Structure formats: C-alpha cells, structure tokens
Amino acid sequence: MENQTPATTEKNNGSNLPAVNQSAVLENTIIGKNSSFIAETIQETITKLKESPSFIAQAEAINSQMKTLVEMGKAEIEGYKVAAFMASGR
C-alpha cells in the first residue's frame, strides 16, 4: 500500500492525522511570526515587575493577551494538521 503521508512530513504527533513539517508550520503561525516581540514583551514585563510591584495589574493584562496569542497559535497549528490530512486524501 502506498504511503499517503505528504512528502514534506517530518514527525507524527501520535494522532491519526498525518505528520506535518513542524518547522514550516511554526514559522507561519502568529507565534512564529512574532516570537521576538513576544520574548521582548515577557522580558520587559518581568523587569518592570522586579522594579515596581505596582505594575502587577498591567502585567496581568499582558499575561492575558499572551495567553490569547498562544491559543491562536495552537488553533493555527491544528488548522495546518487538518489541511495536511485533507491533502493526503485520506
């Protein structure tokens, strides 16, 4: 039986969906495209919290937005998995 997994696959995540080229997928998600900004924001937030405990309310708001970005990235990755599955013809 012919392998129906796309040629660009690298690793299967254990699900019944075909594997996808994880590097290419991650680079094209909101997280991949904004990784420098996200890292800088987190580092700045930590620094400000160390300097001023009054920054806690703002840090909580930033944390909430970062969680939203992560959830959006997860949804994008799931979309890529579904697209790879559909492209595989299974």
Tab-separated table of C-alpha atoms in Angstrom:
chain	number	residue	atom	x	y	z
A	1	MET	CA	0.000	0.000	0.000
A	2	GLU	CA	1.320	3.421	-0.966
A	3	ASN	CA	2.282	5.865	1.785
A	4	GLN	CA	-0.284	8.668	1.690
A	5	THR	CA	1.561	10.988	4.059
A	6	PRO	CA	2.742	14.160	2.273
A	7	ALA	CA	6.431	14.176	1.298
A	8	THR	CA	7.140	17.238	3.430
A	9	THR	CA	6.352	15.458	6.661
A	10	GLU	CA	8.930	15.050	9.397
A	11	LYS	CA	7.293	13.775	12.536
A	12	ASN	CA	3.920	12.370	13.534
A	13	ASN	CA	2.463	13.669	16.772
A	14	GLY	CA	0.808	10.369	17.662
A	15	SER	CA	-2.634	11.359	16.425
A	16	ASN	CA	-4.374	9.842	13.438
A	17	LEU	CA	-3.598	12.966	11.437
A	18	PRO	CA	-0.593	12.897	9.104
A	19	ALA	CA	2.643	14.469	10.220
A	20	VAL	CA	3.493	17.954	9.029
A	21	ASN	CA	6.744	19.825	8.540
A	22	GLN	CA	6.807	21.335	12.010
A	23	SER	CA	9.437	23.978	11.267
A	24	ALA	CA	7.485	25.375	8.331
A	25	VAL	CA	4.245	25.346	10.291
A	26	LEU	CA	5.677	27.091	13.341
A	27	GLU	CA	7.347	29.785	11.241
A	28	ASN	CA	3.991	30.670	9.702
A	29	THR	CA	1.922	30.907	12.879
A	30	ILE	CA	1.217	34.060	14.827
A	31	ILE	CA	3.687	32.813	17.443
A	32	GLY	CA	6.432	32.143	14.896
A	33	LYS	CA	5.975	35.485	13.168
A	34	ASN	CA	6.010	37.409	16.460
A	35	SER	CA	8.411	35.374	18.578
A	36	SER	CA	10.914	38.224	19.054
A	37	PHE	CA	8.180	40.644	20.086
A	38	ILE	CA	6.671	38.108	22.475
A	39	ALA	CA	10.026	37.321	24.090
A	40	GLU	CA	10.875	41.021	24.469
A	41	THR	CA	7.469	41.781	25.985
A	42	ILE	CA	7.815	38.982	28.511
A	43	GLN	CA	11.336	40.081	29.462
A	44	GLU	CA	10.258	43.730	29.810
A	45	THR	CA	7.290	42.713	31.947
A	46	ILE	CA	9.484	40.684	34.287
A	47	THR	CA	11.938	43.578	34.609
A	48	LYS	CA	9.154	46.063	35.371
A	49	LEU	CA	7.644	43.717	37.958
A	50	LYS	CA	11.001	43.428	39.717
A	51	GLU	CA	11.335	47.216	39.771
A	52	SER	CA	7.776	48.058	40.778
A	53	PRO	CA	5.171	45.792	42.361
A	54	SER	CA	2.545	48.368	41.317
A	55	PHE	CA	2.968	47.049	37.758
A	56	ILE	CA	1.112	43.835	38.699
A	57	ALA	CA	-2.241	44.895	37.212
A	58	GLN	CA	-0.634	45.729	33.874
A	59	ALA	CA	1.390	42.511	33.963
A	60	GLU	CA	-1.807	40.528	34.465
A	61	ALA	CA	-3.338	42.207	31.403
A	62	ILE	CA	-0.211	41.454	29.361
A	63	ASN	CA	-0.283	37.851	30.575
A	64	SER	CA	-3.892	37.514	29.457
A	65	GLN	CA	-3.057	38.792	25.976
A	66	MET	CA	-0.053	36.484	25.704
A	67	LYS	CA	-2.278	33.531	26.588
A	68	THR	CA	-4.634	34.602	23.804
A	69	LEU	CA	-1.735	34.657	21.330
A	70	VAL	CA	-0.687	31.159	22.406
A	71	GLU	CA	-4.237	29.848	21.958
A	72	MET	CA	-4.387	31.436	18.495
A	73	GLY	CA	-1.108	29.729	17.616
A	74	LYS	CA	-2.461	26.380	18.796
A	75	ALA	CA	-5.567	26.849	16.655
A	76	GLU	CA	-3.410	27.663	13.629
A	77	ILE	CA	-1.340	24.515	14.128
A	78	GLU	CA	-4.494	22.409	14.366
A	79	GLY	CA	-5.644	24.016	11.117
A	80	TYR	CA	-2.387	23.004	9.441
A	81	LYS	CA	-2.873	19.441	10.669
A	82	VAL	CA	-6.373	19.297	9.220
A	83	ALA	CA	-5.155	20.777	5.928
A	84	ALA	CA	-2.372	18.171	5.742
A	85	PHE	CA	-4.902	15.434	6.447
A	86	MET	CA	-7.218	16.701	3.716
A	87	ALA	CA	-4.315	16.981	1.269
A	88	SER	CA	-3.277	13.403	1.987
A	89	GLY	CA	-6.551	12.160	0.521
A	90	ARG	CA	-7.440	10.009	3.500
